[in-house]
């Protein structure tokens, strides 16, 4: 149990941004690549299409656009940023960090920059770290990014995984606020015993890259989906309950929940266990698939720019992922309703919302 200690500063989000690549990979195209069907993918996952980065794009390029949009909304310049945290499993290179690569591109010369390696829970872990840095006065301005190019580590001959994942980036800028506002509670958990449920077997110090590991396709994601499903629902429900308990609130007090977008059935099962109505739960998996640590900040930026959040709203963010890792944050929203909301929702994300998918989404009451 982690409570906000007396006397520390609060931390709150003052700007958000997102970016997804233009190229759309839809279910029909996947039908031509592996033994699958649009019907199976929709029914078992809720996914209709996902975005794939261009050959010349890397994670820092996606991050740069999302970060610039978040900084612009926040009215913060790059040289005001004290810390850059990049949650990712797919950095441009393993050395240097994606954080440092992004720092150079942004020209954020006064920042410390590094990566958080917590798979799909990375953005939640990042929120916890940012809150600690700001609360204790180590940093005043934190740029937190979640970015993935999962298309680079997926085997497009493995139907168990290739239908699920997509590329994208989301970002948030955090600053101090008065205690009792902003991030009220954080819950972060891991169980390394479950590490084999989602892994890339080779390429690290255990089995460095070799001709054999490449031939064996051991540099791509291997997943035990059914077992992960159970961990996901349990972990997400538990994390949300913990942050509500820390803040002395109940599920009825939640105005909006932004869950990690891994599988619509996981989201529905978690929502039902918590007893939260569907209209309070953000869903955009049909348009982006699972973008791992980017899925929550992408969703957050979409709801902010659509004007769905107002000061005082209680917002729960919750995720699970490889490691296994899971966690949640609960915030009392402090930003005014985004000016020009609606208009900005379409324009702010640029190419993010394909007209057909957007129509489907709104007909289901999704984000
Ligand atoms: C992966 C996942 C969608 C599979 O759905 P499921 O309902 O659990 O399906 P199962 O694993 O039970 O497989 C059912 C059948 O569908 C088949 N199948 C798997 N992928 C398929 C695909 N893309 N198209 C068609 N059939 C497929 C399986 O081979 C299996 O066939 P079998 O019964 O003949 O062996 C689901 O388990 C899931 O989302 N798990 C969590 C994964 C996750 O979130 N990973 C990222 C962590 S952040």
mmCIF file with all atom_site columns, N, CA, C and O in Angstrom, residues 244-273:
data_model
loop_
_atom_site.group_PDB
_atom_site.id
_atom_site.type_symbol
_atom_site.label_atom_id
_atom_site.label_alt_id
_atom_site.label_comp_id
_atom_site.label_asym_id
_atom_site.label_entity_id
_atom_site.label_seq_id
_atom_site.pdbx_PDB_ins_code
_atom_site.Cartn_x
_atom_site.Cartn_y
_atom_site.Cartn_z
_atom_site.occupancy
_atom_site.B_iso_or_equiv
_atom_site.pdbx_formal_charge
_atom_site.auth_seq_id
_atom_site.auth_comp_id
_atom_site.auth_asym_id
_atom_site.auth_atom_id
_atom_site.pdbx_PDB_model_num
ATOM 1   N N  . UNK A 1 244 ? -8.056  2.844  -5.929  1.00 0.00 ? 244 UNK A N  1
ATOM 2   C CA . UNK A 1 244 ? -9.300  3.407  -5.371  1.00 0.00 ? 244 UNK A CA 1
ATOM 3   C C  . UNK A 1 244 ? -9.236  3.378  -3.845  1.00 0.00 ? 244 UNK A C  1
ATOM 4   O O  . UNK A 1 244 ? -9.602  4.345  -3.165  1.00 0.00 ? 244 UNK A O  1
ATOM 5   N N  . UNK A 1 245 ? -8.733  2.263  -3.313  1.00 0.00 ? 245 UNK A N  1
ATOM 6   C CA . UNK A 1 245 ? -8.633  2.132  -1.860  1.00 0.00 ? 245 UNK A CA 1
ATOM 7   C C  . UNK A 1 245 ? -7.681  3.193  -1.285  1.00 0.00 ? 245 UNK A C  1
ATOM 8   O O  . UNK A 1 245 ? -7.980  3.829  -0.274  1.00 0.00 ? 245 UNK A O  1
ATOM 9   N N  . UNK A 1 246 ? -6.524  3.369  -1.958  1.00 0.00 ? 246 UNK A N  1
ATOM 10  C CA . UNK A 1 246 ? -5.555  4.385  -1.496  1.00 0.00 ? 246 UNK A CA 1
ATOM 11  C C  . UNK A 1 246 ? -6.195  5.772  -1.433  1.00 0.00 ? 246 UNK A C  1
ATOM 12  O O  . UNK A 1 246 ? -5.920  6.561  -0.547  1.00 0.00 ? 246 UNK A O  1
ATOM 13  N N  . UNK A 1 247 ? -7.034  6.049  -2.440  1.00 0.00 ? 247 UNK A N  1
ATOM 14  C CA . UNK A 1 247 ? -7.639  7.391  -2.516  1.00 0.00 ? 247 UNK A CA 1
ATOM 15  C C  . UNK A 1 247 ? -8.961  7.456  -1.762  1.00 0.00 ? 247 UNK A C  1
ATOM 16  O O  . UNK A 1 247 ? -9.630  8.498  -1.794  1.00 0.00 ? 247 UNK A O  1
ATOM 17  N N  . UNK A 1 248 ? -9.327  6.344  -1.119  1.00 0.00 ? 248 UNK A N  1
ATOM 18  C CA . UNK A 1 248 ? -10.593 6.251  -0.374  1.00 0.00 ? 248 UNK A CA 1
ATOM 19  C C  . UNK A 1 248 ? -11.789 6.587  -1.263  1.00 0.00 ? 248 UNK A C  1
ATOM 20  O O  . UNK A 1 248 ? -12.676 7.363  -0.911  1.00 0.00 ? 248 UNK A O  1
ATOM 21  N N  . UNK A 1 249 ? -11.772 5.958  -2.462  1.00 0.00 ? 249 UNK A N  1
ATOM 22  C CA . UNK A 1 249 ? -12.869 6.124  -3.417  1.00 0.00 ? 249 UNK A CA 1
ATOM 23  C C  . UNK A 1 249 ? -13.396 4.740  -3.800  1.00 0.00 ? 249 UNK A C  1
ATOM 24  O O  . UNK A 1 249 ? -12.788 3.715  -3.444  1.00 0.00 ? 249 UNK A O  1
ATOM 25  N N  . UNK A 1 250 ? -14.495 4.705  -4.535  1.00 0.00 ? 250 UNK A N  1
ATOM 26  C CA . UNK A 1 250 ? -15.074 3.427  -4.988  1.00 0.00 ? 250 UNK A CA 1
ATOM 27  C C  . UNK A 1 250 ? -15.177 3.451  -6.517  1.00 0.00 ? 250 UNK A C  1
ATOM 28  O O  . UNK A 1 250 ? -15.066 4.522  -7.128  1.00 0.00 ? 250 UNK A O  1
ATOM 29  N N  . UNK A 1 251 ? -15.448 2.301  -7.152  1.00 0.00 ? 251 UNK A N  1
ATOM 30  C CA . UNK A 1 251 ? -15.597 2.299  -8.616  1.00 0.00 ? 251 UNK A CA 1
ATOM 31  C C  . UNK A 1 251 ? -16.643 3.292  -9.112  1.00 0.00 ? 251 UNK A C  1
ATOM 32  O O  . UNK A 1 251 ? -16.510 3.853  -10.195 1.00 0.00 ? 251 UNK A O  1
ATOM 33  N N  . UNK A 1 252 ? -17.676 3.564  -8.306  1.00 0.00 ? 252 UNK A N  1
ATOM 34  C CA . UNK A 1 252 ? -18.706 4.536  -8.717  1.00 0.00 ? 252 UNK A CA 1
ATOM 35  C C  . UNK A 1 252 ? -18.142 5.948  -8.865  1.00 0.00 ? 252 UNK A C  1
ATOM 36  O O  . UNK A 1 252 ? -18.723 6.785  -9.555  1.00 0.00 ? 252 UNK A O  1
ATOM 37  N N  . UNK A 1 253 ? -17.024 6.219  -8.183  1.00 0.00 ? 253 UNK A N  1
ATOM 38  C CA . UNK A 1 253 ? -16.427 7.566  -8.261  1.00 0.00 ? 253 UNK A CA 1
ATOM 39  C C  . UNK A 1 253 ? -15.625 7.776  -9.540  1.00 0.00 ? 253 UNK A C  1
ATOM 40  O O  . UNK A 1 253 ? -15.185 8.897  -9.817  1.00 0.00 ? 253 UNK A O  1
ATOM 41  N N  . UNK A 1 254 ? -15.396 6.722  -10.297 1.00 0.00 ? 254 UNK A N  1
ATOM 42  C CA . UNK A 1 254 ? -14.582 6.855  -11.515 1.00 0.00 ? 254 UNK A CA 1
ATOM 43  C C  . UNK A 1 254 ? -15.391 7.544  -12.612 1.00 0.00 ? 254 UNK A C  1
ATOM 44  O O  . UNK A 1 254 ? -16.508 7.125  -12.926 1.00 0.00 ? 254 UNK A O  1
ATOM 45  N N  . UNK A 1 255 ? -14.830 8.604  -13.189 1.00 0.00 ? 255 UNK A N  1
ATOM 46  C CA . UNK A 1 255 ? -15.489 9.270  -14.316 1.00 0.00 ? 255 UNK A CA 1
ATOM 47  C C  . UNK A 1 255 ? -15.026 8.685  -15.639 1.00 0.00 ? 255 UNK A C  1
ATOM 48  O O  . UNK A 1 255 ? -15.759 8.685  -16.621 1.00 0.00 ? 255 UNK A O  1
ATOM 49  N N  . UNK A 1 256 ? -13.779 8.207  -15.676 1.00 0.00 ? 256 UNK A N  1
ATOM 50  C CA . UNK A 1 256 ? -13.243 7.635  -16.908 1.00 0.00 ? 256 UNK A CA 1
ATOM 51  C C  . UNK A 1 256 ? -12.154 6.620  -16.565 1.00 0.00 ? 256 UNK A C  1
ATOM 52  O O  . UNK A 1 256 ? -11.341 6.876  -15.666 1.00 0.00 ? 256 UNK A O  1
ATOM 53  N N  . UNK A 1 257 ? -12.162 5.502  -17.265 1.00 0.00 ? 257 UNK A N  1
ATOM 54  C CA . UNK A 1 257 ? -11.095 4.510  -17.112 1.00 0.00 ? 257 UNK A CA 1
ATOM 55  C C  . UNK A 1 257 ? -10.427 4.332  -18.469 1.00 0.00 ? 257 UNK A C  1
ATOM 56  O O  . UNK A 1 257 ? -11.108 4.142  -19.480 1.00 0.00 ? 257 UNK A O  1
ATOM 57  N N  . UNK A 1 258 ? -9.102  4.429  -18.474 1.00 0.00 ? 258 UNK A N  1
ATOM 58  C CA . UNK A 1 258 ? -8.355  4.203  -19.715 1.00 0.00 ? 258 UNK A CA 1
ATOM 59  C C  . UNK A 1 258 ? -7.525  2.946  -19.510 1.00 0.00 ? 258 UNK A C  1
ATOM 60  O O  . UNK A 1 258 ? -6.464  2.985  -18.873 1.00 0.00 ? 258 UNK A O  1
ATOM 61  N N  . UNK A 1 259 ? -8.017  1.811  -20.031 1.00 0.00 ? 259 UNK A N  1
ATOM 62  C CA . UNK A 1 259 ? -7.257  0.571  -19.861 1.00 0.00 ? 259 UNK A CA 1
ATOM 63  C C  . UNK A 1 259 ? -6.275  0.366  -21.002 1.00 0.00 ? 259 UNK A C  1
ATOM 64  O O  . UNK A 1 259 ? -6.489  0.862  -22.121 1.00 0.00 ? 259 UNK A O  1
ATOM 65  N N  . UNK A 1 260 ? -5.211  -0.367 -20.731 1.00 0.00 ? 260 UNK A N  1
ATOM 66  C CA . UNK A 1 260 ? -4.321  -0.795 -21.807 1.00 0.00 ? 260 UNK A CA 1
ATOM 67  C C  . UNK A 1 260 ? -5.140  -1.573 -22.835 1.00 0.00 ? 260 UNK A C  1
ATOM 68  O O  . UNK A 1 260 ? -5.954  -2.426 -22.477 1.00 0.00 ? 260 UNK A O  1
ATOM 69  N N  . UNK A 1 261 ? -4.917  -1.271 -24.113 1.00 0.00 ? 261 UNK A N  1
ATOM 70  C CA . UNK A 1 261 ? -5.727  -1.871 -25.175 1.00 0.00 ? 261 UNK A CA 1
ATOM 71  C C  . UNK A 1 261 ? -5.017  -3.121 -25.716 1.00 0.00 ? 261 UNK A C  1
ATOM 72  O O  . UNK A 1 261 ? -4.275  -3.061 -26.693 1.00 0.00 ? 261 UNK A O  1
ATOM 73  N N  . UNK A 1 262 ? -5.233  -4.253 -25.040 1.00 0.00 ? 262 UNK A N  1
ATOM 74  C CA . UNK A 1 262 ? -4.612  -5.508 -25.494 1.00 0.00 ? 262 UNK A CA 1
ATOM 75  C C  . UNK A 1 262 ? -5.633  -6.402 -26.163 1.00 0.00 ? 262 UNK A C  1
ATOM 76  O O  . UNK A 1 262 ? -5.317  -7.095 -27.135 1.00 0.00 ? 262 UNK A O  1
ATOM 77  N N  . UNK A 1 263 ? -6.845  -6.415 -25.617 1.00 0.00 ? 263 UNK A N  1
ATOM 78  C CA . UNK A 1 263 ? -7.894  -7.282 -26.141 1.00 0.00 ? 263 UNK A CA 1
ATOM 79  C C  . UNK A 1 263 ? -9.213  -6.756 -25.586 1.00 0.00 ? 263 UNK A C  1
ATOM 80  O O  . UNK A 1 263 ? -9.331  -6.551 -24.376 1.00 0.00 ? 263 UNK A O  1
ATOM 81  N N  . UNK A 1 264 ? -10.178 -6.544 -26.461 1.00 0.00 ? 264 UNK A N  1
ATOM 82  C CA . UNK A 1 264 ? -11.449 -5.983 -25.976 1.00 0.00 ? 264 UNK A CA 1
ATOM 83  C C  . UNK A 1 264 ? -12.097 -6.895 -24.939 1.00 0.00 ? 264 UNK A C  1
ATOM 84  O O  . UNK A 1 264 ? -12.745 -6.425 -23.994 1.00 0.00 ? 264 UNK A O  1
ATOM 85  N N  . UNK A 1 265 ? -11.897 -8.202 -25.071 1.00 0.00 ? 265 UNK A N  1
ATOM 86  C CA . UNK A 1 265 ? -12.518 -9.122 -24.100 1.00 0.00 ? 265 UNK A CA 1
ATOM 87  C C  . UNK A 1 265 ? -11.880 -8.960 -22.720 1.00 0.00 ? 265 UNK A C  1
ATOM 88  O O  . UNK A 1 265 ? -12.547 -9.124 -21.706 1.00 0.00 ? 265 UNK A O  1
ATOM 89  N N  . UNK A 1 266 ? -10.575 -8.657 -22.684 1.00 0.00 ? 266 UNK A N  1
ATOM 90  C CA . UNK A 1 266 ? -9.914  -8.415 -21.393 1.00 0.00 ? 266 UNK A CA 1
ATOM 91  C C  . UNK A 1 266 ? -10.491 -7.144 -20.759 1.00 0.00 ? 266 UNK A C  1
ATOM 92  O O  . UNK A 1 266 ? -10.798 -7.101 -19.558 1.00 0.00 ? 266 UNK A O  1
ATOM 93  N N  . UNK A 1 267 ? -10.662 -6.120 -21.585 1.00 0.00 ? 267 UNK A N  1
ATOM 94  C CA . UNK A 1 267 ? -11.203 -4.845 -21.085 1.00 0.00 ? 267 UNK A CA 1
ATOM 95  C C  . UNK A 1 267 ? -12.631 -5.045 -20.580 1.00 0.00 ? 267 UNK A C  1
ATOM 96  O O  . UNK A 1 267 ? -12.994 -4.599 -19.486 1.00 0.00 ? 267 UNK A O  1
ATOM 97  N N  . UNK A 1 268 ? -13.451 -5.765 -21.367 1.00 0.00 ? 268 UNK A N  1
ATOM 98  C CA . UNK A 1 268 ? -14.848 -5.986 -20.962 1.00 0.00 ? 268 UNK A CA 1
ATOM 99  C C  . UNK A 1 268 ? -14.929 -6.783 -19.662 1.00 0.00 ? 268 UNK A C  1
ATOM 100 O O  . UNK A 1 268 ? -15.720 -6.469 -18.771 1.00 0.00 ? 268 UNK A O  1
ATOM 101 N N  . UNK A 1 269 ? -14.090 -7.825 -19.564 1.00 0.00 ? 269 UNK A N  1
ATOM 102 C CA . UNK A 1 269 ? -14.140 -8.674 -18.359 1.00 0.00 ? 269 UNK A CA 1
ATOM 103 C C  . UNK A 1 269 ? -13.726 -7.864 -17.125 1.00 0.00 ? 269 UNK A C  1
ATOM 104 O O  . UNK A 1 269 ? -14.350 -7.966 -16.063 1.00 0.00 ? 269 UNK A O  1
ATOM 105 N N  . UNK A 1 270 ? -12.700 -7.024 -17.266 1.00 0.00 ? 270 UNK A N  1
ATOM 106 C CA . UNK A 1 270 ? -12.245 -6.195 -16.139 1.00 0.00 ? 270 UNK A CA 1
ATOM 107 C C  . UNK A 1 270 ? -13.333 -5.206 -15.743 1.00 0.00 ? 270 UNK A C  1
ATOM 108 O O  . UNK A 1 270 ? -13.642 -5.020 -14.562 1.00 0.00 ? 270 UNK A O  1
ATOM 109 N N  . UNK A 1 271 ? -13.912 -4.580 -16.747 1.00 0.00 ? 271 UNK A N  1
ATOM 110 C CA . UNK A 1 271 ? -14.972 -3.584 -16.503 1.00 0.00 ? 271 UNK A CA 1
ATOM 111 C C  . UNK A 1 271 ? -16.160 -4.225 -15.774 1.00 0.00 ? 271 UNK A C  1
ATOM 112 O O  . UNK A 1 271 ? -16.692 -3.657 -14.812 1.00 0.00 ? 271 UNK A O  1
ATOM 113 N N  . UNK A 1 272 ? -16.541 -5.427 -16.225 1.00 0.00 ? 272 UNK A N  1
ATOM 114 C CA . UNK A 1 272 ? -17.689 -6.095 -15.585 1.00 0.00 ? 272 UNK A CA 1
ATOM 115 C C  . UNK A 1 272 ? -17.378 -6.447 -14.136 1.00 0.00 ? 272 UNK A C  1
ATOM 116 O O  . UNK A 1 272 ? -18.218 -6.271 -13.252 1.00 0.00 ? 272 UNK A O  1
ATOM 117 N N  . UNK A 1 273 ? -16.158 -6.935 -13.875 1.00 0.00 ? 273 UNK A N  1
ATOM 118 C CA . UNK A 1 273 ? -15.801 -7.271 -12.486 1.00 0.00 ? 273 UNK A CA 1
ATOM 119 C C  . UNK A 1 273 ? -15.845 -6.044 -11.582 1.00 0.00 ? 273 UNK A C  1
ATOM 120 O O  . UNK A 1 273 ? -16.167 -6.138 -10.407 1.00 0.00 ? 273 UNK A O  1
#
